[in-house]
Amino acid sequence: MMKPYKVVAKAIIFDQNRVLILRKSLQERLAKDSHGWDFPGGTLEPDESLMDGLSRELQEEVRLSVKVVAPAYIYDEVQEEKHMMIIKFACHQPSGEVIISEEHESYHWFDLDSLHHTSIPEWMKEEIRRAERIYKEFQK
């Protein structure tokens, strides 16, 4: 039996020497037993292209428009109930004012030089470093 696909598009957004990270609401953290940190983005609708879905999700979650640089990380896992694919994009030039959805309780612009002092998970720090390399290469 074929498993349904769940495709998720996320944005690792850079602004100068900062990166945007969201803090999930308590309700979201408890419901999904999660560490609570998140990049903006979400699940694509069945009739949506990857970039359209990313743009829609960014508007819904943080009310920002961004310029996509390139894919930075792809997570692919066949789970018991679905085939999950998460594509994270290095993005920059955010425009708009951050207004978060009720899925999140706060947002933080972390300085890239002091990222190692933050309490976000190590895997997120590594994804940020990978996206930062792509972002900086693009700026050359």
mmCIF file of C-alpha atoms in Angstrom:
data_model
loop_
_atom_site.group_PDB
_atom_site.id
_atom_site.type_symbol
_atom_site.label_atom_id
_atom_site.label_comp_id
_atom_site.label_asym_id
_atom_site.label_seq_id
_atom_site.Cartn_x
_atom_site.Cartn_y
_atom_site.Cartn_z
ATOM 1 C CA MET A 1 0.000 0.000 0.000
ATOM 2 C CA MET A 2 1.298 3.454 -0.887
ATOM 3 C CA LYS A 3 1.789 5.834 1.985
ATOM 4 C CA PRO A 4 0.595 9.417 1.601
ATOM 5 C CA TYR A 5 3.248 12.066 1.131
ATOM 6 C CA LYS A 6 3.533 14.973 3.513
ATOM 7 C CA VAL A 7 5.719 17.713 2.042
ATOM 8 C CA VAL A 8 6.807 20.537 4.312
ATOM 9 C CA ALA A 9 8.602 23.724 3.224
ATOM 10 C CA LYS A 10 10.509 25.724 5.868
ATOM 11 C CA ALA A 11 12.513 28.946 5.685
ATOM 12 C CA ILE A 12 15.781 29.678 7.469
ATOM 13 C CA ILE A 13 15.595 33.454 7.186
ATOM 14 C CA PHE A 14 18.676 35.643 7.446
ATOM 15 C CA ASP A 15 18.636 39.395 7.977
ATOM 16 C CA GLN A 16 22.150 40.828 8.035
ATOM 17 C CA ASN A 17 23.930 38.803 10.753
ATOM 18 C CA ARG A 18 20.748 37.409 12.336
ATOM 19 C CA VAL A 19 18.485 34.388 11.842
ATOM 20 C CA LEU A 20 14.778 34.106 12.680
ATOM 21 C CA ILE A 21 13.633 31.307 14.975
ATOM 22 C CA LEU A 22 10.143 30.806 16.374
ATOM 23 C CA ARG A 23 9.067 29.457 19.742
ATOM 24 C CA LYS A 24 6.042 27.150 19.476
ATOM 25 C CA SER A 25 3.086 27.788 21.754
ATOM 26 C CA LEU A 26 2.769 25.668 24.883
ATOM 27 C CA GLN A 27 -0.246 23.928 23.349
ATOM 28 C CA GLU A 28 1.790 22.989 20.249
ATOM 29 C CA ARG A 29 4.759 21.822 22.344
ATOM 30 C CA LEU A 30 2.549 19.575 24.501
ATOM 31 C CA ALA A 31 0.515 18.207 21.581
ATOM 32 C CA LYS A 32 3.601 17.194 19.619
ATOM 33 C CA ASP A 33 5.972 16.458 22.533
ATOM 34 C CA SER A 34 8.469 18.832 20.992
ATOM 35 C CA HIS A 35 11.452 20.930 22.065
ATOM 36 C CA GLY A 36 9.469 23.941 20.938
ATOM 37 C CA TRP A 37 11.796 25.716 18.519
ATOM 38 C CA ASP A 38 10.805 26.066 14.884
ATOM 39 C CA PHE A 39 11.617 27.654 11.560
ATOM 40 C CA PRO A 40 8.652 29.294 9.841
ATOM 41 C CA GLY A 41 6.867 27.219 7.228
ATOM 42 C CA GLY A 42 4.586 24.234 7.030
ATOM 43 C CA THR A 43 2.774 21.571 5.062
ATOM 44 C CA LEU A 44 1.977 22.104 1.404
ATOM 45 C CA GLU A 45 -1.562 21.739 0.126
ATOM 46 C CA PRO A 46 -2.005 18.943 -2.478
ATOM 47 C CA ASP A 47 -2.458 21.394 -5.363
ATOM 48 C CA GLU A 48 0.350 23.769 -4.342
ATOM 49 C CA SER A 49 3.834 24.177 -5.766
ATOM 50 C CA LEU A 50 6.763 24.184 -3.350
ATOM 51 C CA MET A 51 7.447 27.932 -3.641
ATOM 52 C CA ASP A 52 3.763 28.873 -3.478
ATOM 53 C CA GLY A 53 3.354 26.747 -0.362
ATOM 54 C CA LEU A 54 6.413 28.274 1.280
ATOM 55 C CA SER A 55 5.172 31.780 0.488
ATOM 56 C CA ARG A 56 1.690 31.024 1.862
ATOM 57 C CA GLU A 57 3.046 29.450 5.027
ATOM 58 C CA LEU A 58 5.367 32.411 5.681
ATOM 59 C CA GLN A 59 2.426 34.789 5.330
ATOM 60 C CA GLU A 60 0.309 32.660 7.688
ATOM 61 C CA GLU A 61 2.982 32.146 10.339
ATOM 62 C CA VAL A 62 5.082 35.339 10.368
ATOM 63 C CA ARG A 63 3.578 37.715 7.760
ATOM 64 C CA LEU A 64 6.898 38.012 5.922
ATOM 65 C CA SER A 65 7.918 37.819 2.303
ATOM 66 C CA VAL A 66 11.460 36.636 1.574
ATOM 67 C CA LYS A 67 13.849 36.013 -1.249
ATOM 68 C CA VAL A 68 14.718 32.314 -1.492
ATOM 69 C CA VAL A 69 18.435 31.690 -2.031
ATOM 70 C CA ALA A 70 18.540 27.887 -2.376
ATOM 71 C CA PRO A 71 17.595 24.630 -0.654
ATOM 72 C CA ALA A 72 19.756 24.152 2.426
ATOM 73 C CA TYR A 73 18.552 20.908 3.953
ATOM 74 C CA ILE A 74 16.277 18.027 2.939
ATOM 75 C CA TYR A 75 14.874 15.590 5.469
ATOM 76 C CA ASP A 76 13.255 12.458 4.047
ATOM 77 C CA GLU A 77 11.736 9.694 6.170
ATOM 78 C CA VAL A 78 9.266 6.939 5.435
ATOM 79 C CA GLN A 79 7.241 6.694 8.630
ATOM 80 C CA GLU A 80 4.649 4.104 9.567
ATOM 81 C CA GLU A 81 1.691 6.265 8.515
ATOM 82 C CA LYS A 82 3.250 8.583 5.881
ATOM 83 C CA HIS A 83 6.266 9.521 3.811
ATOM 84 C CA MET A 84 7.563 12.785 5.307
ATOM 85 C CA MET A 85 9.729 15.161 3.302
ATOM 86 C CA ILE A 86 10.895 18.488 4.784
ATOM 87 C CA ILE A 87 12.761 20.956 2.580
ATOM 88 C CA LYS A 88 14.428 23.899 4.307
ATOM 89 C CA PHE A 89 15.486 26.902 2.266
ATOM 90 C CA ALA A 90 18.118 29.527 2.972
ATOM 91 C CA CYS A 91 16.252 32.833 2.607
ATOM 92 C CA HIS A 92 17.057 36.501 3.020
ATOM 93 C CA GLN A 93 15.720 40.008 2.482
ATOM 94 C CA PRO A 94 12.652 39.604 4.708
ATOM 95 C CA SER A 95 10.047 42.275 4.087
ATOM 96 C CA GLY A 96 7.153 43.079 6.361
ATOM 97 C CA GLU A 97 6.792 43.178 10.101
ATOM 98 C CA VAL A 98 6.920 39.860 11.968
ATOM 99 C CA ILE A 99 3.465 39.009 13.289
ATOM 100 C CA ILE A 100 3.294 35.432 14.519
ATOM 101 C CA SER A 101 0.351 33.047 14.292
ATOM 102 C CA GLU A 102 -1.247 31.437 17.330
ATOM 103 C CA GLU A 103 0.886 28.325 16.699
ATOM 104 C CA HIS A 104 3.808 30.276 18.165
ATOM 105 C CA GLU A 105 4.274 32.267 21.355
ATOM 106 C CA SER A 106 7.306 34.320 20.330
ATOM 107 C CA TYR A 107 9.934 34.959 17.712
ATOM 108 C CA HIS A 108 13.641 35.675 18.101
ATOM 109 C CA TRP A 109 16.276 37.150 15.816
ATOM 110 C CA PHE A 110 19.417 35.349 16.987
ATOM 111 C CA ASP A 111 22.817 36.875 16.256
ATOM 112 C CA LEU A 112 24.809 34.370 14.195
ATOM 113 C CA ASP A 113 28.041 35.103 16.076
ATOM 114 C CA SER A 114 26.509 34.089 19.421
ATOM 115 C CA LEU A 115 24.312 31.237 18.189
ATOM 116 C CA HIS A 116 26.413 28.688 20.079
ATOM 117 C CA HIS A 117 25.309 30.322 23.385
ATOM 118 C CA THR A 118 21.595 29.833 22.710
ATOM 119 C CA SER A 119 19.385 27.066 24.063
ATOM 120 C CA ILE A 120 18.141 25.932 20.654
ATOM 121 C CA PRO A 121 18.890 22.292 19.770
ATOM 122 C CA GLU A 122 22.227 21.416 18.197
ATOM 123 C CA TRP A 123 20.592 20.012 15.045
ATOM 124 C CA MET A 124 18.978 23.412 14.443
ATOM 125 C CA LYS A 125 22.318 25.153 14.938
ATOM 126 C CA GLU A 126 23.854 22.824 12.353
ATOM 127 C CA GLU A 127 21.032 23.487 9.877
ATOM 128 C CA ILE A 128 21.498 27.235 10.417
ATOM 129 C CA ARG A 129 25.255 26.942 9.831
ATOM 130 C CA ARG A 130 24.637 24.975 6.619
ATOM 131 C CA ALA A 131 22.066 27.522 5.402
ATOM 132 C CA GLU A 132 24.388 30.378 6.409
ATOM 133 C CA ARG A 133 27.165 28.969 4.203
ATOM 134 C CA ILE A 134 24.760 28.896 1.250
ATOM 135 C CA TYR A 135 23.496 32.399 2.054
ATOM 136 C CA LYS A 136 27.024 33.842 2.324
ATOM 137 C CA GLU A 137 28.158 32.124 -0.870
ATOM 138 C CA PHE A 138 25.198 33.690 -2.657
ATOM 139 C CA GLN A 139 26.253 37.153 -1.483
ATOM 140 C CA LYS A 140 29.690 36.938 -3.124
#
